[in-house]
Amino acid sequence: AMEELVNETTKGGRKRITFYYINMSTLKIITWNVRGLQSERLRKKKVLFLQKLDYDILCLQELRLKTNEDIGELNKLWGPSHSVISIGEDSADGVGFFFKNTHVNIIKKRDIIPGQLLLVDCHYDGQKFRLINVYTAPERTKKMQLLKKMRHLLECGFNTVLCGDFNMVTEENDRIASTTFKESREGKLLTQICKDASLRDLYRILNPQTTLYKKVLQLKKLTTSDIQLWEILKERMRNFFKFKCREINYAKNMKYNEQVNQYIYLKNKKN
């Protein structure tokens, strides 16, 4: 099973589903771009929320931690359960695996690209897994370097879970734009890597028509009807973003999804 919990919008105007979980038989794996755990306030708030979720393994991206002291503070909050964290040099770097309990045997852990590409081989709940957590930088050159390194990590003879924030679009229905879709060089490479490794995109299988990333239309001015709708949506967005994370469930998310899309579209026209 898979459930969306939180939608976020990047500075570039793309709509990103940042939180969903995969239930493989009895194993529940959550992947989420947390957008920073560097401040004490955010760390406490988000860790408290995460610890209440129903999961076995958390795969988090964009931790934004900078020092071993930061990692230590996060682990204190997390408690006795196992965690494997990788931090990097760029401001948005940081990926990690967090296990619900201590019944896990870590066989191997490799910090392939600090803060961006982390591998863990482990035994958990009677199964052997290779877990790969990815956060790609915006620069194309760095993305290509990461993907080439990642390709070799998929060559193993047991269960492999690849998750993370790739910051790229690989399918037509991953975006909305006025221009014709053209897959980038790095997008093509990611698609080919997944095909060669016989990986299945579980989110796309379960949500074949859902747009994962939205690139909004950049129009120059608003019409009269746009202005009226803009004022209505502004008030609705204020109400929407008052929800605390724990209160946003699937039904509420679906209810407001279209309004969020309209709001983003009009905001970009207005700007």
Short mmCIF file of C-alpha atoms in Angstrom, two decimals:
data_model
loop_
_atom_site.label_atom_id
_atom_site.label_comp_id
_atom_site.label_asym_id
_atom_site.label_seq_id
_atom_site.Cartn_x
_atom_site.Cartn_y
_atom_site.Cartn_z
CA ALA A 1 0.00 0.00 0.00
CA MET A 2 1.09 3.59 -0.47
CA GLU A 3 -0.31 6.81 0.99
CA GLU A 4 0.47 10.46 0.30
CA LEU A 5 0.69 12.69 3.36
CA VAL A 6 2.35 15.98 2.45
CA ASN A 7 2.66 18.08 -0.72
CA GLU A 8 5.33 20.75 -1.10
CA THR A 9 6.27 23.21 -3.84
CA THR A 10 9.87 23.90 -4.83
CA LYS A 11 11.18 27.37 -5.60
CA GLY A 12 11.13 26.47 -9.28
CA GLY A 13 7.37 26.02 -9.16
CA ARG A 14 7.32 22.24 -9.34
CA LYS A 15 4.79 20.36 -7.24
CA ARG A 16 6.45 17.56 -5.33
CA ILE A 17 4.93 14.65 -3.45
CA THR A 18 7.45 14.41 -0.64
CA PHE A 19 5.98 11.74 1.56
CA TYR A 20 4.61 8.29 0.85
CA TYR A 21 5.06 4.81 2.20
CA ILE A 22 5.49 1.41 0.61
CA ASN A 23 4.14 -1.72 2.28
CA MET A 24 5.95 -4.80 0.98
CA SER A 25 4.09 -7.69 2.65
CA THR A 26 4.65 -6.76 6.31
CA LEU A 27 7.59 -4.40 5.78
CA LYS A 28 6.69 -0.70 5.67
CA ILE A 29 9.21 1.71 4.20
CA ILE A 30 8.68 5.49 4.26
CA THR A 31 10.63 7.92 2.08
CA TRP A 32 10.40 11.64 2.77
CA ASN A 33 12.29 14.82 1.90
CA VAL A 34 12.19 16.51 5.32
CA ARG A 35 13.54 19.88 4.07
CA GLY A 36 15.87 20.31 7.01
CA LEU A 37 16.50 19.05 10.54
CA GLN A 38 19.25 21.53 11.33
CA SER A 39 17.47 23.72 13.87
CA GLU A 40 16.56 22.41 17.31
CA ARG A 41 12.93 23.50 16.93
CA LEU A 42 12.41 21.81 13.56
CA ARG A 43 14.30 18.72 14.68
CA LYS A 44 12.10 18.17 17.72
CA LYS A 45 8.87 18.87 15.84
CA LYS A 46 9.61 16.62 12.88
CA VAL A 47 11.16 13.77 14.86
CA LEU A 48 8.12 13.69 17.16
CA PHE A 49 5.87 13.48 14.10
CA LEU A 50 7.98 10.78 12.42
CA GLN A 51 8.18 8.59 15.51
CA LYS A 52 4.39 8.35 15.64
CA LEU A 53 4.15 6.94 12.11
CA ASP A 54 3.55 3.30 11.24
CA TYR A 55 6.80 2.20 9.60
CA ASP A 56 9.74 -0.20 9.78
CA ILE A 57 12.35 1.82 7.90
CA LEU A 58 12.49 5.57 7.25
CA CYS A 59 14.51 6.90 4.29
CA LEU A 60 14.97 10.65 4.75
CA GLN A 61 16.51 13.23 2.42
CA GLU A 62 17.70 16.83 2.73
CA LEU A 63 18.56 16.55 6.42
CA ARG A 64 20.79 19.66 6.15
CA LEU A 65 22.96 18.56 9.07
CA LYS A 66 26.55 19.81 8.99
CA THR A 67 28.54 18.29 11.85
CA ASN A 68 28.89 15.09 13.84
CA GLU A 69 27.45 17.05 16.77
CA ASP A 70 24.29 17.64 14.72
CA ILE A 71 24.06 13.91 14.05
CA GLY A 72 24.52 13.21 17.75
CA GLU A 73 21.69 15.57 18.69
CA LEU A 74 19.39 13.90 16.16
CA ASN A 75 20.26 10.42 17.44
CA LYS A 76 19.55 11.51 21.02
CA LEU A 77 16.05 12.50 20.00
CA TRP A 78 15.57 9.36 17.97
CA GLY A 79 16.39 7.02 20.85
CA PRO A 80 17.93 3.54 20.89
CA SER A 81 16.78 2.42 17.43
CA HIS A 82 19.39 2.00 14.69
CA SER A 83 20.14 4.84 12.28
CA VAL A 84 22.67 5.42 9.48
CA ILE A 85 23.24 9.06 8.48
CA SER A 86 25.36 10.68 5.78
CA ILE A 87 26.06 14.42 5.67
CA GLY A 88 27.68 16.43 2.87
CA GLU A 89 29.11 19.81 1.95
CA ASP A 90 26.20 21.43 0.10
CA SER A 91 23.57 23.21 2.19
CA ALA A 92 20.73 20.83 1.21
CA ASP A 93 22.73 17.60 1.56
CA GLY A 94 22.01 14.86 4.05
CA VAL A 95 20.38 11.44 3.76
CA GLY A 96 19.68 8.76 6.33
CA PHE A 97 18.02 5.48 7.23
CA PHE A 98 16.13 5.17 10.52
CA PHE A 99 14.85 1.82 11.77
CA LYS A 100 11.80 1.46 14.01
CA ASN A 101 13.44 -0.99 16.39
CA THR A 102 16.77 -2.63 17.15
CA HIS A 103 15.96 -5.94 15.43
CA VAL A 104 18.15 -5.15 12.43
CA ASN A 105 21.55 -6.52 11.48
CA ILE A 106 23.61 -4.03 9.46
CA ILE A 107 25.90 -6.02 7.17
CA LYS A 108 27.42 -3.17 5.21
CA LYS A 109 27.12 0.61 5.00
CA ARG A 110 28.80 2.74 2.37
CA ASP A 111 28.81 6.52 2.15
CA ILE A 112 29.23 6.63 -1.64
CA ILE A 113 28.70 10.38 -2.08
CA PRO A 114 28.51 12.10 1.33
CA GLY A 115 25.06 13.55 1.91
CA GLN A 116 23.70 12.37 -1.45
CA LEU A 117 24.18 8.63 -2.03
CA LEU A 118 24.02 6.16 0.87
CA LEU A 119 23.94 2.36 0.75
CA VAL A 120 23.02 -0.05 3.55
CA ASP A 121 22.89 -3.86 3.30
CA CYS A 122 20.95 -5.38 6.18
CA HIS A 123 18.88 -8.26 7.52
CA TYR A 124 15.50 -7.06 8.76
CA ASP A 125 12.45 -9.09 9.73
CA GLY A 126 13.90 -12.26 8.21
CA GLN A 127 14.73 -10.63 4.85
CA LYS A 128 17.96 -9.37 3.33
CA PHE A 129 17.85 -5.92 1.77
CA ARG A 130 20.03 -3.47 -0.07
CA LEU A 131 18.73 0.01 0.74
CA ILE A 132 19.87 2.94 -1.39
CA ASN A 133 18.95 6.51 -0.43
CA VAL A 134 19.47 9.31 -2.96
CA TYR A 135 19.38 13.10 -2.93
CA THR A 136 20.63 14.65 -6.17
CA ALA A 137 22.00 18.15 -6.51
CA PRO A 138 20.39 20.52 -9.06
CA GLU A 139 23.52 20.61 -11.28
CA ARG A 140 23.36 18.24 -14.27
CA THR A 141 27.04 17.22 -14.03
CA LYS A 142 26.65 16.14 -10.41
CA LYS A 143 23.45 14.26 -11.22
CA MET A 144 25.17 12.31 -13.98
CA GLN A 145 28.10 11.45 -11.70
CA LEU A 146 25.74 10.21 -9.00
CA LEU A 147 23.67 8.10 -11.40
CA LYS A 148 26.76 6.42 -12.84
CA LYS A 149 27.92 5.48 -9.35
CA MET A 150 24.42 4.36 -8.37
CA ARG A 151 24.12 2.03 -11.39
CA HIS A 152 26.78 -0.33 -10.03
CA LEU A 153 25.13 -0.48 -6.60
CA LEU A 154 22.04 -2.15 -8.10
CA GLU A 155 24.02 -5.24 -9.09
CA CYS A 156 23.24 -7.57 -6.18
CA GLY A 157 21.40 -10.84 -5.71
CA PHE A 158 18.82 -9.84 -3.09
CA ASN A 159 15.94 -7.41 -2.46
CA THR A 160 16.83 -3.86 -3.48
CA VAL A 161 14.96 -0.70 -2.48
CA LEU A 162 15.97 2.53 -4.23
CA CYS A 163 14.34 5.70 -2.93
CA GLY A 164 14.96 9.39 -2.59
CA ASP A 165 14.62 12.78 -4.24
CA PHE A 166 16.14 12.67 -7.74
CA ASN A 167 15.18 16.24 -8.74
CA MET A 168 14.40 15.23 -12.32
CA VAL A 169 11.41 14.45 -14.53
CA THR A 170 11.34 11.20 -16.52
CA GLU A 171 7.75 11.01 -17.83
CA GLU A 172 5.26 13.27 -19.58
CA ASN A 173 2.73 12.99 -16.74
CA ASP A 174 5.33 14.12 -14.21
CA ARG A 175 4.86 17.73 -15.31
CA ILE A 176 2.46 20.30 -16.72
CA ALA A 177 3.92 22.87 -19.11
CA SER A 178 3.15 24.74 -22.32
CA THR A 179 6.23 23.27 -24.02
CA THR A 180 6.60 19.78 -25.47
CA PHE A 181 8.07 17.29 -23.02
CA LYS A 182 11.68 16.39 -23.75
CA GLU A 183 13.43 14.02 -21.39
CA SER A 184 16.77 15.30 -20.14
CA ARG A 185 20.00 13.38 -20.53
CA GLU A 186 20.06 12.57 -16.83
CA GLY A 187 16.39 11.56 -16.94
CA LYS A 188 17.09 9.14 -19.78
CA LEU A 189 20.00 7.66 -17.84
CA LEU A 190 17.88 7.14 -14.73
CA THR A 191 15.15 5.46 -16.80
CA GLN A 192 17.69 3.14 -18.44
CA ILE A 193 19.36 2.28 -15.13
CA CYS A 194 16.04 1.29 -13.57
CA LYS A 195 15.13 -0.74 -16.65
CA ASP A 196 18.46 -2.58 -16.69
CA ALA A 197 18.11 -3.41 -12.99
CA SER A 198 14.46 -4.53 -13.44
CA LEU A 199 13.32 -1.97 -10.86
CA ARG A 200 9.63 -1.06 -10.71
CA ASP A 201 8.39 2.43 -9.89
CA LEU A 202 5.91 1.54 -7.17
CA TYR A 203 4.44 5.02 -6.94
CA ARG A 204 3.78 5.13 -10.68
CA ILE A 205 2.28 1.62 -10.65
CA LEU A 206 -0.17 2.57 -7.90
CA ASN A 207 -0.81 6.10 -9.21
CA PRO A 208 -0.55 5.88 -13.03
CA GLN A 209 -2.22 9.23 -13.71
CA THR A 210 -1.00 11.31 -10.77
CA THR A 211 1.39 14.16 -11.51
CA LEU A 212 4.45 13.85 -9.30
CA TYR A 213 6.02 17.15 -10.36
CA LYS A 214 4.19 20.12 -11.86
CA LYS A 215 5.84 22.85 -13.89
CA VAL A 216 3.34 25.69 -13.91
CA LEU A 217 2.62 27.92 -16.93
CA GLN A 218 4.44 31.25 -16.86
CA LEU A 219 1.84 33.72 -18.14
CA LYS A 220 2.25 37.47 -17.87
CA LYS A 221 -0.97 38.80 -16.38
CA LEU A 222 -4.20 37.81 -14.65
CA THR A 223 -7.70 38.09 -16.08
CA THR A 224 -10.63 39.49 -14.04
CA SER A 225 -11.88 35.98 -13.26
CA ASP A 226 -8.35 35.03 -12.26
CA ILE A 227 -8.24 37.88 -9.74
CA GLN A 228 -11.54 36.81 -8.17
CA LEU A 229 -10.41 33.19 -7.94
CA TRP A 230 -7.03 34.33 -6.59
CA GLU A 231 -8.67 36.05 -3.60
CA ILE A 232 -10.81 32.99 -2.84
CA LEU A 233 -7.85 30.63 -3.08
CA LYS A 234 -5.64 32.84 -0.90
CA GLU A 235 -8.09 32.41 1.98
CA ARG A 236 -8.40 28.67 1.36
CA MET A 237 -4.62 28.29 1.30
CA ARG A 238 -4.35 30.08 4.63
CA ASN A 239 -6.73 27.51 6.10
CA PHE A 240 -4.98 24.62 4.37
CA PHE A 241 -1.52 25.47 5.67
CA LYS A 242 -2.83 25.86 9.22
CA PHE A 243 -3.20 22.09 9.39
CA LYS A 244 -0.52 20.43 11.47
CA CYS A 245 1.31 17.62 9.69
CA ARG A 246 -0.29 14.93 11.83
CA GLU A 247 -3.73 16.20 10.84
CA ILE A 248 -3.17 15.97 7.09
CA ASN A 249 -4.47 12.61 5.98
CA TYR A 250 -5.10 11.17 2.55
CA ALA A 251 -8.70 12.40 2.29
CA LYS A 252 -7.81 15.98 3.21
CA ASN A 253 -4.82 15.92 0.88
CA MET A 254 -6.96 14.84 -2.08
CA LYS A 255 -9.62 17.42 -1.18
CA TYR A 256 -7.19 20.33 -1.31
CA ASN A 257 -4.92 19.04 -4.08
CA GLU A 258 -6.73 20.77 -6.94
CA GLN A 259 -6.98 24.03 -4.99
CA VAL A 260 -3.25 23.94 -4.29
CA ASN A 261 -2.57 23.40 -8.00
CA GLN A 262 -4.81 26.36 -8.93
CA TYR A 263 -3.13 28.55 -6.33
CA ILE A 264 0.35 27.74 -7.64
CA TYR A 265 -0.74 28.34 -11.23
CA LEU A 266 -2.26 31.75 -10.45
CA LYS A 267 0.62 32.78 -8.23
CA ASN A 268 3.03 32.24 -11.10
CA LYS A 269 0.79 34.18 -13.48
CA LYS A 270 0.60 36.98 -10.93
CA ASN A 271 4.38 37.11 -10.53
#
